[in-house]
Coordinates of C-alpha atoms in Angstrom, one line a residue:
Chain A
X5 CA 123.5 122.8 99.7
X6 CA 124.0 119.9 102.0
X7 CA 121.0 118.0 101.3
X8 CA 121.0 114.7 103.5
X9 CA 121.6 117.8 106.7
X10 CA 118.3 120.1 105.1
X11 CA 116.6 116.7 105.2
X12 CA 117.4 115.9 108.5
X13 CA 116.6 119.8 109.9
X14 CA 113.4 119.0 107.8
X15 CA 112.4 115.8 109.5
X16 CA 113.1 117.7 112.7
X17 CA 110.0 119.9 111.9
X18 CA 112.4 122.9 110.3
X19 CA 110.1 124.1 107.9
X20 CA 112.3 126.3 106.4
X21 CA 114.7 123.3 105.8
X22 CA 112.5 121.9 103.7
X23 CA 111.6 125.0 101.7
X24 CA 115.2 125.2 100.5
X25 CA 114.4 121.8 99.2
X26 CA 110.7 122.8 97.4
X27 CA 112.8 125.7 95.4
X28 CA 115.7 122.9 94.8
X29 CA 113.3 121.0 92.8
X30 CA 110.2 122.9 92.0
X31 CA 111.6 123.4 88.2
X32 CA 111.5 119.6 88.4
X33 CA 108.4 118.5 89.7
X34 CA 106.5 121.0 87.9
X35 CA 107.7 120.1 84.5
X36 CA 106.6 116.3 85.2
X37 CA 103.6 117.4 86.9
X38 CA 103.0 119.2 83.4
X39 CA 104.1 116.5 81.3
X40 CA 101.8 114.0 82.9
X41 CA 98.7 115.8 82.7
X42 CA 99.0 118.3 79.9
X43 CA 97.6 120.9 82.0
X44 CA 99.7 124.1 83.9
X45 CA 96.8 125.0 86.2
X46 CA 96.4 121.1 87.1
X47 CA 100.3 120.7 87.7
X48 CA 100.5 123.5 89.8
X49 CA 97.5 122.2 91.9
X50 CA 99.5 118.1 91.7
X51 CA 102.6 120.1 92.5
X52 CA 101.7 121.7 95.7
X53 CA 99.7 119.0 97.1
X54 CA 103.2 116.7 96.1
X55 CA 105.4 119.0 97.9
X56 CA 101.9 119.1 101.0
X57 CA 102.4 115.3 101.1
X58 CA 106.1 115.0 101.1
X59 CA 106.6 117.5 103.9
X60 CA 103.7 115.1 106.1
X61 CA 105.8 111.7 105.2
X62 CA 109.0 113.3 106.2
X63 CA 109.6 110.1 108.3
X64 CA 109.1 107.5 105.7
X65 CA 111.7 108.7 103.5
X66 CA 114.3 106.1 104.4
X67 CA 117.7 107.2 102.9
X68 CA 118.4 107.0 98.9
X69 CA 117.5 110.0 96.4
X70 CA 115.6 112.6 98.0
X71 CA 115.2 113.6 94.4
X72 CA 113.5 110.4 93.1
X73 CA 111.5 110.3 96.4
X74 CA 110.0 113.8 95.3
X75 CA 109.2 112.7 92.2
X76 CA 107.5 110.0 93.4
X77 CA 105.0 111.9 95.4
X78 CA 104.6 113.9 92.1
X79 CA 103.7 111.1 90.1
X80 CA 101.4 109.6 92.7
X81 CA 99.7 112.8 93.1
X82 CA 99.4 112.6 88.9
X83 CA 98.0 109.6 89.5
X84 CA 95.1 110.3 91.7
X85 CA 94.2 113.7 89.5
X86 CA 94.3 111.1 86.2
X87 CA 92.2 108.7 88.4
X88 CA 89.9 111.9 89.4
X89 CA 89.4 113.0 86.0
X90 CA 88.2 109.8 84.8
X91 CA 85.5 109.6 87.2
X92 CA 84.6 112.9 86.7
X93 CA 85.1 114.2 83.3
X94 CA 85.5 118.2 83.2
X95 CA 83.4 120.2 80.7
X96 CA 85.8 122.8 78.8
X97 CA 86.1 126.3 79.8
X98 CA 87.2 127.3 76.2
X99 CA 84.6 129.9 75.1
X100 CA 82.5 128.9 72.0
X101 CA 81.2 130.3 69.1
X102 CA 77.6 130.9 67.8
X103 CA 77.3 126.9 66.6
X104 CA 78.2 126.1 70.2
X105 CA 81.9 125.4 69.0
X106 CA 84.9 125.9 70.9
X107 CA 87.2 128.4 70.3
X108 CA 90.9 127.5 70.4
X109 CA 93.2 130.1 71.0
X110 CA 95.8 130.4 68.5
X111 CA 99.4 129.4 70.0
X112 CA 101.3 131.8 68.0
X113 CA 98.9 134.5 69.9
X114 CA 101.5 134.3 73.4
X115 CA 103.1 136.5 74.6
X116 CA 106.2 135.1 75.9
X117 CA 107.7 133.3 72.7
X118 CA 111.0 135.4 71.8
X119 CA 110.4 134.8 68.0
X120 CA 107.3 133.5 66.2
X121 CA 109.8 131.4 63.9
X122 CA 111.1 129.9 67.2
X123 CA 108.0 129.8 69.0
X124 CA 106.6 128.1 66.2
X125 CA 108.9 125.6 66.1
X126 CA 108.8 124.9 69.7
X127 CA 105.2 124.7 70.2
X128 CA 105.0 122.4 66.9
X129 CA 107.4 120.0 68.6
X130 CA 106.1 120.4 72.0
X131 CA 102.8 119.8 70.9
X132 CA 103.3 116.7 69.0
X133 CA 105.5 115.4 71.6
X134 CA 103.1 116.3 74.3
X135 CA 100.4 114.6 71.9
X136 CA 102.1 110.9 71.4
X137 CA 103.4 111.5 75.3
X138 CA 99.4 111.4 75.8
X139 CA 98.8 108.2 74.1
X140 CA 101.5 106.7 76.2
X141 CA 100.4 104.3 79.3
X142 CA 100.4 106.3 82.7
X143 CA 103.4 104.3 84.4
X144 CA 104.8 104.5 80.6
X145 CA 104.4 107.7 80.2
X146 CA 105.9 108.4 83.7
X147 CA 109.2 106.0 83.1
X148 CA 110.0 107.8 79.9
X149 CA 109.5 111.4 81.7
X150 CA 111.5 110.5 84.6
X151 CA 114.9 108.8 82.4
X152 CA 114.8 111.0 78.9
X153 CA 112.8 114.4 80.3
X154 CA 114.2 114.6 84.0
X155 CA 117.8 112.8 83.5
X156 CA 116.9 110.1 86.1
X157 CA 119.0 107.0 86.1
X158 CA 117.3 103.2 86.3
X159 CA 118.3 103.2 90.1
X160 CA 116.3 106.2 90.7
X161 CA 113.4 105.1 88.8
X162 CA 113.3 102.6 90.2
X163 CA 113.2 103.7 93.7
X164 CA 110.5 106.8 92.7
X165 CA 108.3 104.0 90.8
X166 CA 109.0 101.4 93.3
X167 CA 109.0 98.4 90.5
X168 CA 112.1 96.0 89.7
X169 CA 115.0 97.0 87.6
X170 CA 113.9 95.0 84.9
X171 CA 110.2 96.3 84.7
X172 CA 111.8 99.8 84.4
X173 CA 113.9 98.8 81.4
X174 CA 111.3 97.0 79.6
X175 CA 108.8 99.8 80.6
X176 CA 111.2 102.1 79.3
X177 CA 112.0 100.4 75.6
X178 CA 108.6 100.2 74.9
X179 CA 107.6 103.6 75.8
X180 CA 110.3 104.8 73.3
X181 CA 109.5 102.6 70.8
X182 CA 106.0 103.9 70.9
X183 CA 106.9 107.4 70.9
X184 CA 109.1 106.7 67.7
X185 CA 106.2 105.4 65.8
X186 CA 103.7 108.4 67.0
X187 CA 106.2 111.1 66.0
X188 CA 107.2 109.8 63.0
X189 CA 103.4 110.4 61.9
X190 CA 103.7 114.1 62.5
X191 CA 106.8 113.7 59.5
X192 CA 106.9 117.2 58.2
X193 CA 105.6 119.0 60.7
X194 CA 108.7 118.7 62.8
X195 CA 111.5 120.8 62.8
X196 CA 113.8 119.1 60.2
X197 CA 116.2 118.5 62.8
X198 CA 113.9 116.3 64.4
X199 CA 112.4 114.5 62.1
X200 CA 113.0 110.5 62.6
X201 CA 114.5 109.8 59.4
X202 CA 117.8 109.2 57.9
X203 CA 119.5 112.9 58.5
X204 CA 121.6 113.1 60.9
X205 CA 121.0 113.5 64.6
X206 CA 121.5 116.7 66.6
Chain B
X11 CA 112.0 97.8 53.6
X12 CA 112.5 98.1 57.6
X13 CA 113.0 94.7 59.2
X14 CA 110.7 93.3 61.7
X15 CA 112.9 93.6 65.3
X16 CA 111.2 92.0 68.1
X17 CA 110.6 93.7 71.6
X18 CA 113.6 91.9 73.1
X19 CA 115.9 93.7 70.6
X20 CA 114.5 96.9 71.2
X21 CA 114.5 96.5 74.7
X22 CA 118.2 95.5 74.5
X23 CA 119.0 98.5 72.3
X24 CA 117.5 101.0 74.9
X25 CA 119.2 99.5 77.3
X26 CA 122.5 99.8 75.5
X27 CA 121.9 103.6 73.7
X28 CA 121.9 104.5 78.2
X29 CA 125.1 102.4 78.9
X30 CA 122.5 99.7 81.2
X31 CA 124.5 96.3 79.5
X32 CA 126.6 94.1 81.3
X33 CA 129.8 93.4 79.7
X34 CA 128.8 90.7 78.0
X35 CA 125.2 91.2 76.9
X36 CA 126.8 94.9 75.2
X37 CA 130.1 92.6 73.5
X38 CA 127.2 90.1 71.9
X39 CA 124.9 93.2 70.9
X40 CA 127.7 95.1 69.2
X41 CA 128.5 92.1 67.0
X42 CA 124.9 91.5 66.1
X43 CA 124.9 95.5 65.2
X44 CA 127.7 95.0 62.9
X45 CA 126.1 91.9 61.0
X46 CA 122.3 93.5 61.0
X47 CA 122.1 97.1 59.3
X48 CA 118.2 96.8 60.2
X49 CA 119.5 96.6 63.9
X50 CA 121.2 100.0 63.4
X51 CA 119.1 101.1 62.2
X52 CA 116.7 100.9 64.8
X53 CA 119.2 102.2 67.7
X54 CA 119.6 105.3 65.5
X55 CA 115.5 105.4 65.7
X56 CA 115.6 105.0 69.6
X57 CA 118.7 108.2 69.4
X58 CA 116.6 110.3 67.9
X59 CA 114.0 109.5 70.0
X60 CA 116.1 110.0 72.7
X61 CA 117.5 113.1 71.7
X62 CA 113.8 114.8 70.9
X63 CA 113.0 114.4 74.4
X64 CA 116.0 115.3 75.8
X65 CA 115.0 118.8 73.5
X66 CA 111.6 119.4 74.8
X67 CA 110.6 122.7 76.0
X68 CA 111.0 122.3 79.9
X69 CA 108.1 124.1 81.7
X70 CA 109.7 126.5 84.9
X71 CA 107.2 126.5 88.1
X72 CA 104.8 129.4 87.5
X73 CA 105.2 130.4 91.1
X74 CA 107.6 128.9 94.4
X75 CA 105.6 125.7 95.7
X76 CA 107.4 126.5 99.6
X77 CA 105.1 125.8 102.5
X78 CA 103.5 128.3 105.1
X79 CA 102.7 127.5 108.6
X80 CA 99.4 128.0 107.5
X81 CA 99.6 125.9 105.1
X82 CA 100.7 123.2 107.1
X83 CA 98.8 124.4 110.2
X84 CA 99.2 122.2 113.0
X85 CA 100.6 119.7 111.4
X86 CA 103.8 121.9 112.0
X87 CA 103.7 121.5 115.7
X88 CA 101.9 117.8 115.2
X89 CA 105.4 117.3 113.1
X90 CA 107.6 117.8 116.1
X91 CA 105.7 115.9 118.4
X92 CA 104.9 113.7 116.0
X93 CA 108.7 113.1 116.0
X94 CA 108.9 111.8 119.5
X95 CA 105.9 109.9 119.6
X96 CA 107.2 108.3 115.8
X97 CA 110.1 107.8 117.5
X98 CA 108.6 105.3 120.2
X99 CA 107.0 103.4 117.3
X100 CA 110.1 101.1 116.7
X101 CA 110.6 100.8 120.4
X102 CA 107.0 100.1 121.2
X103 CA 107.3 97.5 118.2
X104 CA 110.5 95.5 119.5
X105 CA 108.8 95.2 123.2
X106 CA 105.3 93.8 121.8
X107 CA 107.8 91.7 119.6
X108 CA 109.9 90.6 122.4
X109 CA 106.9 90.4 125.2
X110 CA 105.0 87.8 122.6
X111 CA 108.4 85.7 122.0
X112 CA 109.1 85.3 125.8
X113 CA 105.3 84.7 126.1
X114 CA 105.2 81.8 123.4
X115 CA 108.2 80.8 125.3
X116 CA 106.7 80.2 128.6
X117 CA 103.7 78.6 126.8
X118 CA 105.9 76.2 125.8
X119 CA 108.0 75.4 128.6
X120 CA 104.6 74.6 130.3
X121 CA 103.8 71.9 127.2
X122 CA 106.7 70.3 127.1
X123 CA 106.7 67.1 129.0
X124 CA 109.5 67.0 131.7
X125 CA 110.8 70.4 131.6
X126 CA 107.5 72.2 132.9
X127 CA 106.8 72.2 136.6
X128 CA 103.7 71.4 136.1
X129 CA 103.8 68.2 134.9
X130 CA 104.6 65.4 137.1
X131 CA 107.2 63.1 136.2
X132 CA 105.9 59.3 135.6
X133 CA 109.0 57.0 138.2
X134 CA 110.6 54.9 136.9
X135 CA 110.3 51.1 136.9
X136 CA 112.7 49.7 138.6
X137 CA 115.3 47.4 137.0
X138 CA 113.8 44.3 135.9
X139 CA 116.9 42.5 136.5
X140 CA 116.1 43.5 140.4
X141 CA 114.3 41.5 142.2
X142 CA 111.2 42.5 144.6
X143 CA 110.8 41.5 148.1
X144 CA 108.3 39.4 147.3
X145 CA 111.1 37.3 145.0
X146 CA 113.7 34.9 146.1
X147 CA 117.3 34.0 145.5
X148 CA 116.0 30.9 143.7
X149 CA 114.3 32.3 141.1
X150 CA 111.0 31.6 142.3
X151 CA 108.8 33.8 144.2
X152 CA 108.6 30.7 146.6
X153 CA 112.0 31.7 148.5
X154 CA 112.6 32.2 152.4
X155 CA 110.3 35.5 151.9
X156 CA 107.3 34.3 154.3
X157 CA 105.2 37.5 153.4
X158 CA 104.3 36.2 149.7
X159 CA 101.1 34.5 150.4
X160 CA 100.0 37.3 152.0
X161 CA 100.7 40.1 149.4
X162 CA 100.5 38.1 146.2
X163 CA 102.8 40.0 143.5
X164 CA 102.0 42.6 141.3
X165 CA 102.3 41.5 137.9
X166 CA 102.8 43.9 134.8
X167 CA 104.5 44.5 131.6
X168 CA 107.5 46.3 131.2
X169 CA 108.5 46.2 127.7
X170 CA 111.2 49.0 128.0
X171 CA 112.9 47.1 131.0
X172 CA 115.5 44.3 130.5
X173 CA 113.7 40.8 130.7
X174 CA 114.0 39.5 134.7
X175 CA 115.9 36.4 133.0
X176 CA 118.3 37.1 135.9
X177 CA 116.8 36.2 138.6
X178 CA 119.6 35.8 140.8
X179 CA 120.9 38.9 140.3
X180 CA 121.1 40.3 143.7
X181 CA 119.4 43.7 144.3
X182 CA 118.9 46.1 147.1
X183 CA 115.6 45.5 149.0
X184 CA 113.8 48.1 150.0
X185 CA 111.9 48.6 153.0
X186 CA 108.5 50.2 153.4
X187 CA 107.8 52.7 155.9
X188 CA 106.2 56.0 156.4
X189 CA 108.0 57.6 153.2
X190 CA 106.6 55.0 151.4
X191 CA 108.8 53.1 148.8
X192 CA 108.9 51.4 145.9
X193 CA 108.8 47.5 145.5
X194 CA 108.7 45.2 142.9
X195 CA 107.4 42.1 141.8
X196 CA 107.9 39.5 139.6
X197 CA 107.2 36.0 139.0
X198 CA 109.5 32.9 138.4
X199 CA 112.1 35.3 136.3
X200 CA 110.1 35.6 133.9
X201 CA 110.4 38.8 131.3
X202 CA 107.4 40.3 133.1
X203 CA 108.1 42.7 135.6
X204 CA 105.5 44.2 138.4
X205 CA 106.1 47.1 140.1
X206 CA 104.2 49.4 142.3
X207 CA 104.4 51.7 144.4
X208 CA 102.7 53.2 147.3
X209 CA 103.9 56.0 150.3
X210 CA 102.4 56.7 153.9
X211 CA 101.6 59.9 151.8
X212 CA 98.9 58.9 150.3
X213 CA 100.7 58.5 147.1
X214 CA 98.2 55.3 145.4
X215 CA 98.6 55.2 142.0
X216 CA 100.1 52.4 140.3
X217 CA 99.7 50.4 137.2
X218 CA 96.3 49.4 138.2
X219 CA 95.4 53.2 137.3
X220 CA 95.3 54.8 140.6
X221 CA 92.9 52.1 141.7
X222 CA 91.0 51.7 138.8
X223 CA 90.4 48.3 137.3
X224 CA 90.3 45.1 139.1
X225 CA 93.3 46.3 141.1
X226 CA 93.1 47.7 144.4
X227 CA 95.2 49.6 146.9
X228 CA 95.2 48.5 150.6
X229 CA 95.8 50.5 153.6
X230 CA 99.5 50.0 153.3
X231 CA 99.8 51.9 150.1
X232 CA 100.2 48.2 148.7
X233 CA 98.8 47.5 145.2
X234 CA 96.4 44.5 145.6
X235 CA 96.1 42.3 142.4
X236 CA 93.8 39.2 142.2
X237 CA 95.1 36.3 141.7
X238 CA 93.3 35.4 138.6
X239 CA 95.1 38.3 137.0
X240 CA 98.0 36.9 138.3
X241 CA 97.6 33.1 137.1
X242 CA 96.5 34.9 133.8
X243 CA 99.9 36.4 133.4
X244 CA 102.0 33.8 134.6
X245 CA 104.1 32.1 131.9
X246 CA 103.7 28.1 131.2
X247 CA 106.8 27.5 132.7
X248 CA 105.5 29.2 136.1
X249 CA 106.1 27.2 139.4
X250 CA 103.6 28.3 142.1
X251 CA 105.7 30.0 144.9
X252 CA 105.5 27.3 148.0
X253 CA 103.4 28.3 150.9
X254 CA 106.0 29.9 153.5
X255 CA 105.3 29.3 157.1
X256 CA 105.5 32.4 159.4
X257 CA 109.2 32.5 161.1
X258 CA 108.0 32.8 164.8
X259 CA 111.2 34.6 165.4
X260 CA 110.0 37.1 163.9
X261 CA 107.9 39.1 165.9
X262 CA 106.0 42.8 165.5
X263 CA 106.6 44.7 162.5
X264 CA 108.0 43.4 159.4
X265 CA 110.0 45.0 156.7
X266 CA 107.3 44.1 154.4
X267 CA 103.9 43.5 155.3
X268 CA 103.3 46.2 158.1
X269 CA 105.6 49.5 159.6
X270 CA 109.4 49.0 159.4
X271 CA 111.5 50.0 162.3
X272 CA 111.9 53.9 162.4
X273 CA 115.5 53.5 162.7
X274 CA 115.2 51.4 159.2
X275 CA 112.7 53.3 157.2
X276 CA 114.5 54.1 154.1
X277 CA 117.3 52.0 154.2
X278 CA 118.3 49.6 152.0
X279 CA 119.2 45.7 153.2
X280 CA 121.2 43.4 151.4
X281 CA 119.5 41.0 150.3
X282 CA 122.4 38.4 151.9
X283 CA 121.1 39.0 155.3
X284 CA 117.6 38.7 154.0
X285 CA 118.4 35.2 152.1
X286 CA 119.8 34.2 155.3
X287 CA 116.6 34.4 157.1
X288 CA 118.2 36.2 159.4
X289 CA 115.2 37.7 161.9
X290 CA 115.8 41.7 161.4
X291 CA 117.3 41.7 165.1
X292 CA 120.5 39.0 163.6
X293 CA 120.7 41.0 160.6
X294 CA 124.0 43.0 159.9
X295 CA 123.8 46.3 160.1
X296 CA 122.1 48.1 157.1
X297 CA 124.2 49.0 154.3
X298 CA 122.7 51.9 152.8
X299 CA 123.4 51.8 149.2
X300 CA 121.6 54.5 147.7
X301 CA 119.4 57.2 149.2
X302 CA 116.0 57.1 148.8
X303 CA 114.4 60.0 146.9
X304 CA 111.1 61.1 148.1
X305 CA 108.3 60.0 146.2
X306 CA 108.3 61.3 143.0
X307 CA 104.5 62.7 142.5
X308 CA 104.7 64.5 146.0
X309 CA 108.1 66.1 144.9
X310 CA 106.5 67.5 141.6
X311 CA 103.5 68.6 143.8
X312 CA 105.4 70.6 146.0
X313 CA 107.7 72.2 142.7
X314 CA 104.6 72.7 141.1
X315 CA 103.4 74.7 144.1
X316 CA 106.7 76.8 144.0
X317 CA 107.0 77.6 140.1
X318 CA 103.3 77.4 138.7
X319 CA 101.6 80.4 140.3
X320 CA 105.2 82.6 139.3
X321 CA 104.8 81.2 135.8
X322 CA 101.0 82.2 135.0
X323 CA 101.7 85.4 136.5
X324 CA 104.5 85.9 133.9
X325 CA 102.6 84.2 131.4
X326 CA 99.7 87.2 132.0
X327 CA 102.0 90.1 132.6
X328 CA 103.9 88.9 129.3
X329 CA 100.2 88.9 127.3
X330 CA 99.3 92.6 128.5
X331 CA 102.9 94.0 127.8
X332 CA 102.5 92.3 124.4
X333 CA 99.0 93.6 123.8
X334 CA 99.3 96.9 125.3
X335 CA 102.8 97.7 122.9
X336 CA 101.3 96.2 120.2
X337 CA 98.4 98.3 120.1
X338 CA 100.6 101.5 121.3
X339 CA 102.5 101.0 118.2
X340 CA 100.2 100.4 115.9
X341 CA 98.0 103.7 117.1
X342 CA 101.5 105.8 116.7
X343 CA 102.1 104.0 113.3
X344 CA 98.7 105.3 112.0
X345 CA 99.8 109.0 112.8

């Protein structure tokens, strides 16, 4: 796929050009989308209003990586739904029980997970990564996505972000360093291969 | 016991674990790494980190995201005209740009002194070291001239001018007449220097302010100055210019006090002939030295005439282009 000629066809109003591009990164912008917000239905929402937007500012995308430029409607987009929420705080749709509690549904009720052992294990670690990812700054949070979750390099980051080099690196050390401290709580309940201590890496 | 690593290290350490050192910083790090286990230590922390990221569950699209016309409605079609009409943005930008630079251009061709048409150009004093036709070879304004107690100089500073200390320099004479002239006066070659100048045109400013102050302008175009202002100027040293008797041979029209000759208007006489006391009908045939310009003031006039109207005209077209592009673009810019 050549992408600097889709994105050309694209700014030429081929709107089929551009699709080629959505299903190029989809898998991408949905997983940050995810990430960012915690919430599928919410990501899906962010994601196609990203993709809405992008298509409109067709002309402002001046060269570079179309890829970071994506993910930089995606994390503005996060932004405005985080920004949203906060001014208007949703009431859970989780059905509750007869003391007016809420009823969580058990993970290891999916359906998709190939084994329970494995599903376990992958829901325990998403979940507490997705937990200390949540106590993480927004542009923090998004940094750390973008370099160790999506594979972006400084450059690109910085570009998607629009902030210095040097804000990215900083932004990025401390993101990590407070993710270290957060998962290391949840000790034990990580998959031993992952626990933060002495063993050896994967 | 973990060891207390500040934010600079850690920062340093990320940066390193993703290859984002320069040469140098990475040489000093590596050393520091080999002396500080507790500095290891921590970059195998930021690893793992790394690594249990790198791991996480990535969550596939639940659906395709692609776009429908409908979706996009007719902002589809506004895309491709949108095109053209984003494309005239940078033009309309460069002309507003260009329109106001050659506008603030013209604006200041008309302020700068000299250069715009519409400012006239202040003439020049004549050289003090010439004298007027009211002076004499002898330094004194009481010379052969018989016209100075009739037209008593014009007295004035010239502090730019070189002093009149030569006042035997010789100088070309000129002669009034219709075109008017310019003259000059002086007293006793002293530093001062009068000039003035006058023209059958009409032309009656001088350094009596157009007439203003105690100074006056006759019919001649001649600049009138009382004598007290000229006994007030005169230096100690001063020798009142003699009384000059009327030469009887010289008859009608003079070359200073009333019409010159048609056939000498303009001209320029050596001032030989007019030491001589020569009457004008003995004199030697003009030598015309230099060409007399036409007065200055009516010259600018005229130019004024010719460039001013073409330069407001540009100066307005210039502000509409500018405004007009300027607001185009910014319109298109906001689609």
């Amino acid at each position: 796929m050549d992408e600097a000629a889709l994105v050309e066809q694209a700014r030429d109003g081929d709107l089929n050009a551009f699709n080629r591009l959505v299903l190029e990164y989809q898998d991408m912008a949905f997983n940050l989308a995810a990430r960012m917000l915690d919430d599928d239905d919410a990501a899906a929402d962010v994601t196609q209003v990203a993709f809405l937007s992008a298509y409109k500012s067709l002309d402002t995308f001046r060269g570079g990586s179309f890829r970071a430029w994506v993910l930089r409607m995606v994390s503005n987009a996060c932004y405005d739904e985080l920004r949203r929420r906060k001014r208007r705080p949703t009431v859970s749709l989780e059905p509750v029980n007869d003391d007016d509690e809420e009823m969580e549904s058990p993970a290891w009720l999916a359906d998709d997970s190939p084994s329970p052992e494995d599903e376990l294990e992958r829901t325990e670690l998403d979940s507490a990564l997705q937990t200390c990812l949540g106590g993480l700054g927004e542009e923090f949070r998004t940094v750390v996505l973008m370099i160790d979750v999506e594979g972006l390099d400084y450059q690109e980051v910085s570009e998607a972000t629009g902030k210095p080099l040097g804000t990215i690196k900083s932004r990025l050390a401390r993101a990590r360093l407070k993710l270290r401290d957060c998962l290391r709580q949840f000790g034990e309940l990580l998959p031993s291969i992952y626990r933060l201590d002495d063993e050896v890496m994967p | 016991m973990r060891a207390q690593i500040n934010d600079r290290d850690f920062e340093q350490l990320s940066a390193y674990m993703d290859g984002q050192l320069a040469p140098t910083e990475q040489r000093k790090l590596e050393e520091r790494l080999r002396a500080r286990p507790d500095l290891q230590e921590a970059l195998d922390d930021l690893r793992r980190t790394r690594a249990l990221l790198r791991s996480a569950p990535r969550r596939r699209a639940p659906r395709n995201f692609t776009l429908t016309p409908e979706m996009v409605g007719e902002q589809a079609g506004r895309r491709r005209r949108g095109g053209f009409f984003n494309n005239l943005f940078p033009t309309l930008s460069f002309a507003s740009a260009v329109a106001t630079l050659l506008l603030i251009a013209t604006l200041l061709l008309d302020l700068t002194p000299g250069l715009s048409p519409s400012t006239a150009s202040v003439p020049e004093a004549p050289a003090a070291g010439e004298d007027a036709r009211l002076m004499t070879k002898e330094g004194g304004p009481a010379g052969a001239a018989p016209q100075m107690e009739a037209a008593p100089s014009i007295m004035s500073e010239n502090p730019a001018e070189p002093a009149a200390g030569e006042a035997n320099s010789a100088g070309p004479v000129i002669i009034w007449g219709p075109q008017g002239g310019y003259g000059m006066g002086g007293g006793n070659g002293s530093p001062d220097v009068a000039w003035g100048r006058g023209g059958g045109g009409g032309g009656m400013e001088g350094l009596g302010g157009g007439g203003a102050g105690p100074w006056g302008v006759d019919g001649g175009g001649q600049i009138i100055v009382p004598q007290e202002s000229v006994d007030s100027m005169q230096p100690d040293n001063y020798v009142a210019p003699e009384a000059v008797q009327p030469d009887p041979s010289i008859s009608g029209t003079g070359p200073i006090l009333g019409v010159a000759p048609t056939d000498q208007t303009g001209q320029i006489i050596e001032r030989e002939a007019i030491n001589q006391g020569l009457p004008v009908e003995q004199q030697p045939a003009p030598t015309v030295v230099e060409e007399q310009p036409v007065p200055q003031q009516d010259a600018d006039v005229a130019q004024e005439r010719v460039l001013g109207v073409p330069l407001r005209l540009a100066q307005i077209v210039l502000a509409v282009l500018a405004v007009v592009t300027g607001v185009a673009a910014f319109l298109l810019r906001r689609r």
